[in-house]
Short mmCIF file of C-alpha atoms and ligand atoms in Angstrom, two decimals:
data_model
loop_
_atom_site.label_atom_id
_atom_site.label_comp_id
_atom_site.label_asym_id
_atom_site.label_seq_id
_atom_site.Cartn_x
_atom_site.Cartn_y
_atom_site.Cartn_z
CA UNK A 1 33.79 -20.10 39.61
CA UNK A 2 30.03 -20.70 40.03
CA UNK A 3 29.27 -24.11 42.14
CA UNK A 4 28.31 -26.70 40.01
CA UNK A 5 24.03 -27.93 40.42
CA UNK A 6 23.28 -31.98 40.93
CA UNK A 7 20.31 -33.21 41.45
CA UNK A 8 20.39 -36.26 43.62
CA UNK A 9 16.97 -38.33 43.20
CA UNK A 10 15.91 -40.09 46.14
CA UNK A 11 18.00 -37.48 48.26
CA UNK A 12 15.61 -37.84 51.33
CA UNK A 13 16.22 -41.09 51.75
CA UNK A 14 18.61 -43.10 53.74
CA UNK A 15 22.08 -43.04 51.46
CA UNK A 16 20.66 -39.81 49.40
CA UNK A 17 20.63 -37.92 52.37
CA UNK A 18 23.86 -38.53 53.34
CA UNK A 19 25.01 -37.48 49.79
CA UNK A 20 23.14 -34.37 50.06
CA UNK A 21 25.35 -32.81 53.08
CA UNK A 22 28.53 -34.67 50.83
CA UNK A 23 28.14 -33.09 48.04
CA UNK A 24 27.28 -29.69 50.28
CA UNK A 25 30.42 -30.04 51.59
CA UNK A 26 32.44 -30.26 48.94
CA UNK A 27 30.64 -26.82 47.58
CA UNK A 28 28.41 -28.21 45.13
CA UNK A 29 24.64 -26.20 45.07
CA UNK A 30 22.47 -29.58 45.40
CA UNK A 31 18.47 -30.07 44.65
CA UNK A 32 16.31 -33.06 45.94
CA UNK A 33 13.45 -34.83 44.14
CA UNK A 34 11.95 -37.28 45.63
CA UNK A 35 8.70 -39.05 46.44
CA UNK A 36 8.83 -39.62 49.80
CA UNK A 37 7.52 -42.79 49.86
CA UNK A 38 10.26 -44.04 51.44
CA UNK A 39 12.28 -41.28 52.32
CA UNK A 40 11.59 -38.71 54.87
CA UNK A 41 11.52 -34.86 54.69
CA UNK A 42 13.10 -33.93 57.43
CA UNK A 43 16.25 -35.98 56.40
CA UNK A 44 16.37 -32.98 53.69
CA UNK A 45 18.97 -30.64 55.42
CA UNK A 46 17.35 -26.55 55.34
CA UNK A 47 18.26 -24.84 52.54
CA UNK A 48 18.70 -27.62 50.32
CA UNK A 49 15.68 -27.07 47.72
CA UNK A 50 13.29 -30.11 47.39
CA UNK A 51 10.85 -31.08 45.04
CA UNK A 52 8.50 -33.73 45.76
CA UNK A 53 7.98 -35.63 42.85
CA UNK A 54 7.61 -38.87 41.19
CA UNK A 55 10.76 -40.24 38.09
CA UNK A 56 7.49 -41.86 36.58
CA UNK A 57 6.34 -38.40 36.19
CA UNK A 58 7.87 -36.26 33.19
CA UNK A 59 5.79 -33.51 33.90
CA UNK A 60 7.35 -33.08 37.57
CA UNK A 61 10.54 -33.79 36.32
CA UNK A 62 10.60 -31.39 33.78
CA UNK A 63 9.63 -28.60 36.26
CA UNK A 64 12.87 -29.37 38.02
CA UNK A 65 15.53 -29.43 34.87
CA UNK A 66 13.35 -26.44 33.82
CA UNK A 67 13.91 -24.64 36.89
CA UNK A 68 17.74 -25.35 37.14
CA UNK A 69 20.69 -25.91 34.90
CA UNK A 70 21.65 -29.14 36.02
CA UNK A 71 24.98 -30.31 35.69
CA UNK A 72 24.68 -33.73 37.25
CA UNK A 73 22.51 -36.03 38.60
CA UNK A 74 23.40 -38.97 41.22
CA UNK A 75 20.38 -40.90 40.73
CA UNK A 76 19.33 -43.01 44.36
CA UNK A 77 15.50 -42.53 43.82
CA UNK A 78 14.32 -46.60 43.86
CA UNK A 79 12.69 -49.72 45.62
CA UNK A 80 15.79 -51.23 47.50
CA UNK A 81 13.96 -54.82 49.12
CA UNK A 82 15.51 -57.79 47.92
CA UNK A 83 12.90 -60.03 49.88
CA UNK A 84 10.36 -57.61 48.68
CA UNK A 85 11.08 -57.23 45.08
CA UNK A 86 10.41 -61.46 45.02
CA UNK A 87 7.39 -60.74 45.63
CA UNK A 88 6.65 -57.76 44.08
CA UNK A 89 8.38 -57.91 41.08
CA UNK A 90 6.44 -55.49 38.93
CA UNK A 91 6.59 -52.72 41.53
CA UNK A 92 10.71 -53.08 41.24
CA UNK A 93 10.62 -52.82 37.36
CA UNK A 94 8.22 -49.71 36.83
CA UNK A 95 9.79 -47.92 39.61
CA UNK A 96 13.26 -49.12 38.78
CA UNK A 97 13.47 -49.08 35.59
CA UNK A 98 10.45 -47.39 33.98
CA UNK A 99 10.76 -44.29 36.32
CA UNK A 100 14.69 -44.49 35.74
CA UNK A 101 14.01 -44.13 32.08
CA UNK A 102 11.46 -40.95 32.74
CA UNK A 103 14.42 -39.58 34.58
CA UNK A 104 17.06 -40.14 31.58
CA UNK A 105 14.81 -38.80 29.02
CA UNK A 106 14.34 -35.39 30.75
CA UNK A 107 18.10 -35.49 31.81
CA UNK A 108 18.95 -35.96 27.77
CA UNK A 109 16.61 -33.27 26.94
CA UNK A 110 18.36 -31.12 29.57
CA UNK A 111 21.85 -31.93 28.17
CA UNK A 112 23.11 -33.14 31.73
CA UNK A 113 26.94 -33.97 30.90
CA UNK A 114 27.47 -36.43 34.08
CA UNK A 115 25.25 -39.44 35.64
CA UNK A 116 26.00 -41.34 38.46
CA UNK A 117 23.74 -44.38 38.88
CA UNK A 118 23.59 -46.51 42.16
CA UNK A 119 23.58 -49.74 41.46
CA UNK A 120 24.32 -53.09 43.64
CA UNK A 121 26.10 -56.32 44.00
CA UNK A 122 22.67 -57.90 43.66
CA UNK A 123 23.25 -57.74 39.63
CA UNK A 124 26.32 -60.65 40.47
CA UNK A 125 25.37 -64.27 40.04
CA UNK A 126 26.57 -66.88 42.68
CA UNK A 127 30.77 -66.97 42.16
CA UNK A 128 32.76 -70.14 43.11
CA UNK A 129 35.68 -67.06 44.26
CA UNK A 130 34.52 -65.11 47.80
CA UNK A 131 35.14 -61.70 46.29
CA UNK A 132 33.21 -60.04 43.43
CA UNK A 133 35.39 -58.08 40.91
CA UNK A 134 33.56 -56.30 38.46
CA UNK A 135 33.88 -58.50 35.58
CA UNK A 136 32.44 -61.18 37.39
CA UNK A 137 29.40 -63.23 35.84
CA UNK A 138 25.91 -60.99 35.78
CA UNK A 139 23.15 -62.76 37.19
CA UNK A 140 21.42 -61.15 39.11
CA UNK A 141 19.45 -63.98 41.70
CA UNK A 142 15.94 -61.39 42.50
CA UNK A 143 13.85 -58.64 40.18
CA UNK A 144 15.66 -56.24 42.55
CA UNK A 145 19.25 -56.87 40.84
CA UNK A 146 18.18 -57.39 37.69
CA UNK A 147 16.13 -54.35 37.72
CA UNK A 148 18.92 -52.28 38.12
CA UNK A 149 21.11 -54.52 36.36
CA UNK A 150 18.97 -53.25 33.38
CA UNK A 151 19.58 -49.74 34.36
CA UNK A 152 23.01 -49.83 33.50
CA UNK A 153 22.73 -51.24 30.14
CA UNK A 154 19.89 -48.53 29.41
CA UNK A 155 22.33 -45.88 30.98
CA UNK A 156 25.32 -47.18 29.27
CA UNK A 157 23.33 -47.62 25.10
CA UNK A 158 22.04 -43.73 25.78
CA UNK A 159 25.73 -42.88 26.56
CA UNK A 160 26.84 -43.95 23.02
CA UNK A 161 24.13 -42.19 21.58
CA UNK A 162 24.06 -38.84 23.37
CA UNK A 163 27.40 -37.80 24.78
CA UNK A 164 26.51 -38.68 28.48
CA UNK A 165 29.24 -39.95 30.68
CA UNK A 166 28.14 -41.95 33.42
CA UNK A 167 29.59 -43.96 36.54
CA UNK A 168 27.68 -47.27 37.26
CA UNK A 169 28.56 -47.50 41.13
CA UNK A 170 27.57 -51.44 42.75
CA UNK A 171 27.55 -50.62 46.42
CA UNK A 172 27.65 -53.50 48.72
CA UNK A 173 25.60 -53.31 52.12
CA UNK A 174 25.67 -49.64 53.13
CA UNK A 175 25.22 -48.92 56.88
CA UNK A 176 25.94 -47.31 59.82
CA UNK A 177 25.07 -43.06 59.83
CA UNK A 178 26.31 -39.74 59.84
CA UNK A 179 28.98 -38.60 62.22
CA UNK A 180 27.33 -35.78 63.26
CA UNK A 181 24.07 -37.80 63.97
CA UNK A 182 21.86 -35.81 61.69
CA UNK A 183 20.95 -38.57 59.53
CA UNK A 184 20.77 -42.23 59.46
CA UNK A 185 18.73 -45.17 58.11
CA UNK A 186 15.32 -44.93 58.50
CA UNK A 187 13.02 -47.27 56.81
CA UNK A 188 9.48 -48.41 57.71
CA UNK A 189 9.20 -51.25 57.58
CA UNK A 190 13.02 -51.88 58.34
CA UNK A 191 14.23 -54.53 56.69
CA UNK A 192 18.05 -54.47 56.91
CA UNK A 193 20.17 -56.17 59.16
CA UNK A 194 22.20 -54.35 61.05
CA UNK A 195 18.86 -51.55 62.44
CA UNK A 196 17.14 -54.44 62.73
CA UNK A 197 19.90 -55.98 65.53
CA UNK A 198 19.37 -52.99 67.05
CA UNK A 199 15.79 -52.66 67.49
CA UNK A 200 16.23 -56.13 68.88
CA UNK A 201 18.41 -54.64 71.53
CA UNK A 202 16.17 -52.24 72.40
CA UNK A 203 13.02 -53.93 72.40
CA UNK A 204 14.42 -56.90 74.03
CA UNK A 205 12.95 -59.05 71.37
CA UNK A 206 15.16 -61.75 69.19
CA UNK A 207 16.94 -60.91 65.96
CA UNK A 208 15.66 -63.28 62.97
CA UNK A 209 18.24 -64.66 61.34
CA UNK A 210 17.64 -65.64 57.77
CA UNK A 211 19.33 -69.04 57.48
CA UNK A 212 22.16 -70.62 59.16
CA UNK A 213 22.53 -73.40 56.46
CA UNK A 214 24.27 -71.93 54.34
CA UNK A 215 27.74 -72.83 52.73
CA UNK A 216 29.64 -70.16 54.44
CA UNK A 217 32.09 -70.48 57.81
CA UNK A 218 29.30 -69.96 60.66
CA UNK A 219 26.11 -71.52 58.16
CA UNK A 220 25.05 -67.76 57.91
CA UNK A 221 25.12 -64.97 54.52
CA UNK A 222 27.99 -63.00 54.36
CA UNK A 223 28.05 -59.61 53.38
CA UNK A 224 30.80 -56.50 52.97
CA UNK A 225 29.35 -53.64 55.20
CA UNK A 226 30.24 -50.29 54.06
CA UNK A 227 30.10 -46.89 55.95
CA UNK A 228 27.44 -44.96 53.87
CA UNK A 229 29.92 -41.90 54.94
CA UNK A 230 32.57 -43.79 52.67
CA UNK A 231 29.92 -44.66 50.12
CA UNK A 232 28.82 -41.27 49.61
CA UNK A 233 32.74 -40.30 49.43
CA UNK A 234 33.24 -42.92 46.69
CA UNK A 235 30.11 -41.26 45.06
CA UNK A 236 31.89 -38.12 44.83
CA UNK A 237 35.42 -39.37 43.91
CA UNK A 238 33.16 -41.00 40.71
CA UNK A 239 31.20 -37.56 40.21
CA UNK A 240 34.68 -35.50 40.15
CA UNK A 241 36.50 -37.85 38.38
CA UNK A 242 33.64 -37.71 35.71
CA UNK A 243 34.43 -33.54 35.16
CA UNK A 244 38.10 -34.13 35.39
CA UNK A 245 37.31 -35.80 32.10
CA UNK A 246 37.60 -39.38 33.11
CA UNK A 247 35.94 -42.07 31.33
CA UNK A 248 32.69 -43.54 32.37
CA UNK A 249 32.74 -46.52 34.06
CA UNK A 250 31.34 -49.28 36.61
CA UNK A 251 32.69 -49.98 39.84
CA UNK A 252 32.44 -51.76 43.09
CA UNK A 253 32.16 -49.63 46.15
CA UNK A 254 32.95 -51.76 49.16
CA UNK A 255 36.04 -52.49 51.93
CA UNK A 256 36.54 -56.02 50.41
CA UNK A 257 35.79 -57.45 53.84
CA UNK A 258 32.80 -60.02 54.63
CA UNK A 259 30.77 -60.41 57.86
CA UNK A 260 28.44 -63.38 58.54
CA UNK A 261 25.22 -62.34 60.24
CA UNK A 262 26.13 -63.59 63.67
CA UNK A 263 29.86 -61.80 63.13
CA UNK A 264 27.27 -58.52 62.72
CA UNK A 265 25.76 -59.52 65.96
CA UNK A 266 28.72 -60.22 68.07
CA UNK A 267 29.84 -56.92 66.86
CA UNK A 268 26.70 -55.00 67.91
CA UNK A 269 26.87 -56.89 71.61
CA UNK A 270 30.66 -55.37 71.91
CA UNK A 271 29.27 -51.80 71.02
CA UNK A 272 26.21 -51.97 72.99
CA UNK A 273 27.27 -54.41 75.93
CA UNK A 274 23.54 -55.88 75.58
CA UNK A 275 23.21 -59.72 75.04
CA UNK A 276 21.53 -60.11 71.58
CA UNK A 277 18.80 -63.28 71.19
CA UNK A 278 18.99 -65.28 68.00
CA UNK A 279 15.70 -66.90 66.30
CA UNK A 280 16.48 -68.60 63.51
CA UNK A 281 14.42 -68.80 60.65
CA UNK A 282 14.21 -70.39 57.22
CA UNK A 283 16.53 -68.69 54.57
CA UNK A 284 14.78 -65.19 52.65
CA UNK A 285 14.15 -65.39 49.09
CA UNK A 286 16.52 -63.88 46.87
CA UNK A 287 19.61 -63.96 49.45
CA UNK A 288 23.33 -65.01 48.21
CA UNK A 289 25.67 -66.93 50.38
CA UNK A 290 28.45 -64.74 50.30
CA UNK A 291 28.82 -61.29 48.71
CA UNK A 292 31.77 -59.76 49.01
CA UNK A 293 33.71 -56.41 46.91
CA UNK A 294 36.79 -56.60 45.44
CA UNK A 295 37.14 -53.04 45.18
CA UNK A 296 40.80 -52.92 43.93
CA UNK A 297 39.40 -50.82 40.42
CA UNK A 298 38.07 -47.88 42.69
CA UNK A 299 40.92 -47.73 44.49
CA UNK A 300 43.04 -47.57 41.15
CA UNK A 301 40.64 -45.82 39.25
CA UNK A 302 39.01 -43.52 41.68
CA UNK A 303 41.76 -43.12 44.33
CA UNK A 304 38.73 -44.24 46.41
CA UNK A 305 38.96 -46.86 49.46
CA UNK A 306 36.54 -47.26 52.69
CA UNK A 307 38.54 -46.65 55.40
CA UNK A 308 35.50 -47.24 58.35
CA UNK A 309 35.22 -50.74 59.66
CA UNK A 310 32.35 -52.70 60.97
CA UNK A 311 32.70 -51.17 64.76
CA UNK A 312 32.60 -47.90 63.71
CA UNK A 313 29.10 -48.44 60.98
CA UNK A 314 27.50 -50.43 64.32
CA UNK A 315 28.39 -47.15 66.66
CA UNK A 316 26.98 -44.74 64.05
CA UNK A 317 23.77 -46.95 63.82
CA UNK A 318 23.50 -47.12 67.87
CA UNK A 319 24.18 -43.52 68.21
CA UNK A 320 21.37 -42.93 65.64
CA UNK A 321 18.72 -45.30 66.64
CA UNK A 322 18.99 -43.65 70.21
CA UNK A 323 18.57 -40.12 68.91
N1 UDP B 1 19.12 -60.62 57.63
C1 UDP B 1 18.71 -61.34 58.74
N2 UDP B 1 17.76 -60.78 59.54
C2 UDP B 1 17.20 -59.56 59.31
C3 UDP B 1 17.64 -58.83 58.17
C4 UDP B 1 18.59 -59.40 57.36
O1 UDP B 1 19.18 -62.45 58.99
O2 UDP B 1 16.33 -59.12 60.08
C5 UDP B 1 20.19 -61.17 56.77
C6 UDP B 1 19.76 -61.31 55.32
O3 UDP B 1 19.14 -62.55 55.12
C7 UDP B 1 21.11 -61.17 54.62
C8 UDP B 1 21.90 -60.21 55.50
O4 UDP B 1 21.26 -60.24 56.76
O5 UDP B 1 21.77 -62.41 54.62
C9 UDP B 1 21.90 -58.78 54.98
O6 UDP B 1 20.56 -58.42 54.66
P1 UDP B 1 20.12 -56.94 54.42
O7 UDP B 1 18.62 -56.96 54.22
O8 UDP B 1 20.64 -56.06 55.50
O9 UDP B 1 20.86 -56.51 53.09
P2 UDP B 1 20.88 -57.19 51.60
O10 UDP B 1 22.17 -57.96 51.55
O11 UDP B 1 19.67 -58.04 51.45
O12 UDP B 1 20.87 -56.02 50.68
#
């Protein structure tokens, strides 16, 4: 049987990448587009083709269905700053959403049969329950989440009109790298929490924590960490559950299990044995309290379930920001 082609958008950068050498190893033939504005080339694994190239652009992506029959695309391509997206809230919605709808149109035109969108539990409004199923309440606190909250009502009216199936896939905070240490996250400037400990270890500089007032056990956010190894594995569970026929559908990709900041930290002191300083500063713009999967409907659905935990996503990370 010939391999199937995906495209994966964004597949240079941090989770893309990692679904690149997934969906390699599960025998798919797999082509990158991406900007590289954020993502890096050399995260692109040899032999992989990539095409650098705007989703505002139709012309670029047209080249690309043009140039293969594209089965599916797992679309990553997108601004990811929650803090940033506050303030720059018109950068989130024409990359976002106006370069997501470029990328639909020329996937329609193509007659791609399967799109898997990555979405986020930003699109959630603040819940009075700790866990987020997904029929809780949309509303989504920054442009970020309500960008791509948009996204999946745009994905989900072209569905009913064109014979698309999609997965809608609200990841929680991925982390941690590869196994084998060729990729990891890599953003400049790094905003995330868990590289950002890290950097702090090695520079011997404090950690800023945003907020400790905050109604949670310990005063700071709480967030479910996921292995991007078992995101990327939930990606593909959604992708061949799609062309076993399945339904379209939205689901929660996380472990179900929250972490307050300074949990994060203690954890990255056991891995690294390094004494991490805390500076704490006012709370970020945009952040929930508490966000947390209830990822029972992936598990059901999917057969899907993360099975790394938060020692093993800090180890990855340490092991990568050494490299
Ligand atoms: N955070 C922090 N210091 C940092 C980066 C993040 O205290 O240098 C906090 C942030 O306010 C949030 C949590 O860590 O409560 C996770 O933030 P991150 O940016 O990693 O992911 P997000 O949940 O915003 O997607």
């Amino acid at each position: 049987m010939k391999s199937k082609i995906v495209l994966v958008t964004g597949g240079a950068g941090y989770i893309g990448s990692h679904m690149v050498r997934a969906l390699s190893g599960a025998g798919y033939r797999v082509v990158v587009f991406d900007n590289l504005s954020t993502g890096h080339r050399q995260l692109v694994p040899r032999g992989v083709p990539f095409h650098k190239g705007d989703i505002r652009n139709p012309k670029a992506l047209a080249a690309v269905f043009a140039a293969y029959k594209i089965d599916a695309v797992v679309h990553f391509a997108g601004l990811i700053a929650v803090g940033e997206s506050v303030v720059q809230p018109l950068s989130y919605y024409d990359n976002n959403v106006a370069g997501s709808l470029r990328l639909l149109e020329a996937g329609v035109a193509a007659k791609v049969k399967c799109f898997v969108f990555s979405s986020t539990a930003a699109v959630y409004g603040p819940s009075r329950t700790p866990r987020f199923s997904e029929n809780a309440v949309l509303a989504p606190g920054n442009p970020y989440g309500a960008s791509k909250l948009m996204l999946e009502r745009i994905i989900a009216d072209t569905a009913l009109s064109t014979g698309l199936r999609f997965m809608l896939l609200r990841y929680f905070n991925a982390s941690g790298a590869s196994a084998d240490g060729s990729t990891g996250e890599w953003h400049e400037p790094e905003t995330h929490l868990i590289p950002n400990i890290l950097r702090a270890v090695r520079n011997d500089t404090p950690i800023k924590v945003f907020g400790d007032d905050y109604p949670t056990k310990d005063g700071t956010c709480i967030r479910d960490y996921i292995h991007v190894e078992d995101l990327c594995a939930g990606h593909l569970a959604a992708l061949k559950a799609l062309e076993a026929g399945s339904s379209s559908g939205v689901f929660n990709l996380g472990t179900g299990r929250g972490h307050s900041v300074l949990d994060v930290i203690r954890a990255v002191e056991a891995v690294t044995g390094k004494k991490v300083t805390v500076s704490v500063k006012p709370r970020r713009p945009g952040d929930a309290a508490c966000l947390v999967a209830d990822p029972t409907r992936a598990r059901k659905v999917l057969g899907w379930k993360a099975c790394r935990g938060l020692t093993e996503i800090v180890r990855s990370a340490w092991a990568w920001e050494l490299s």
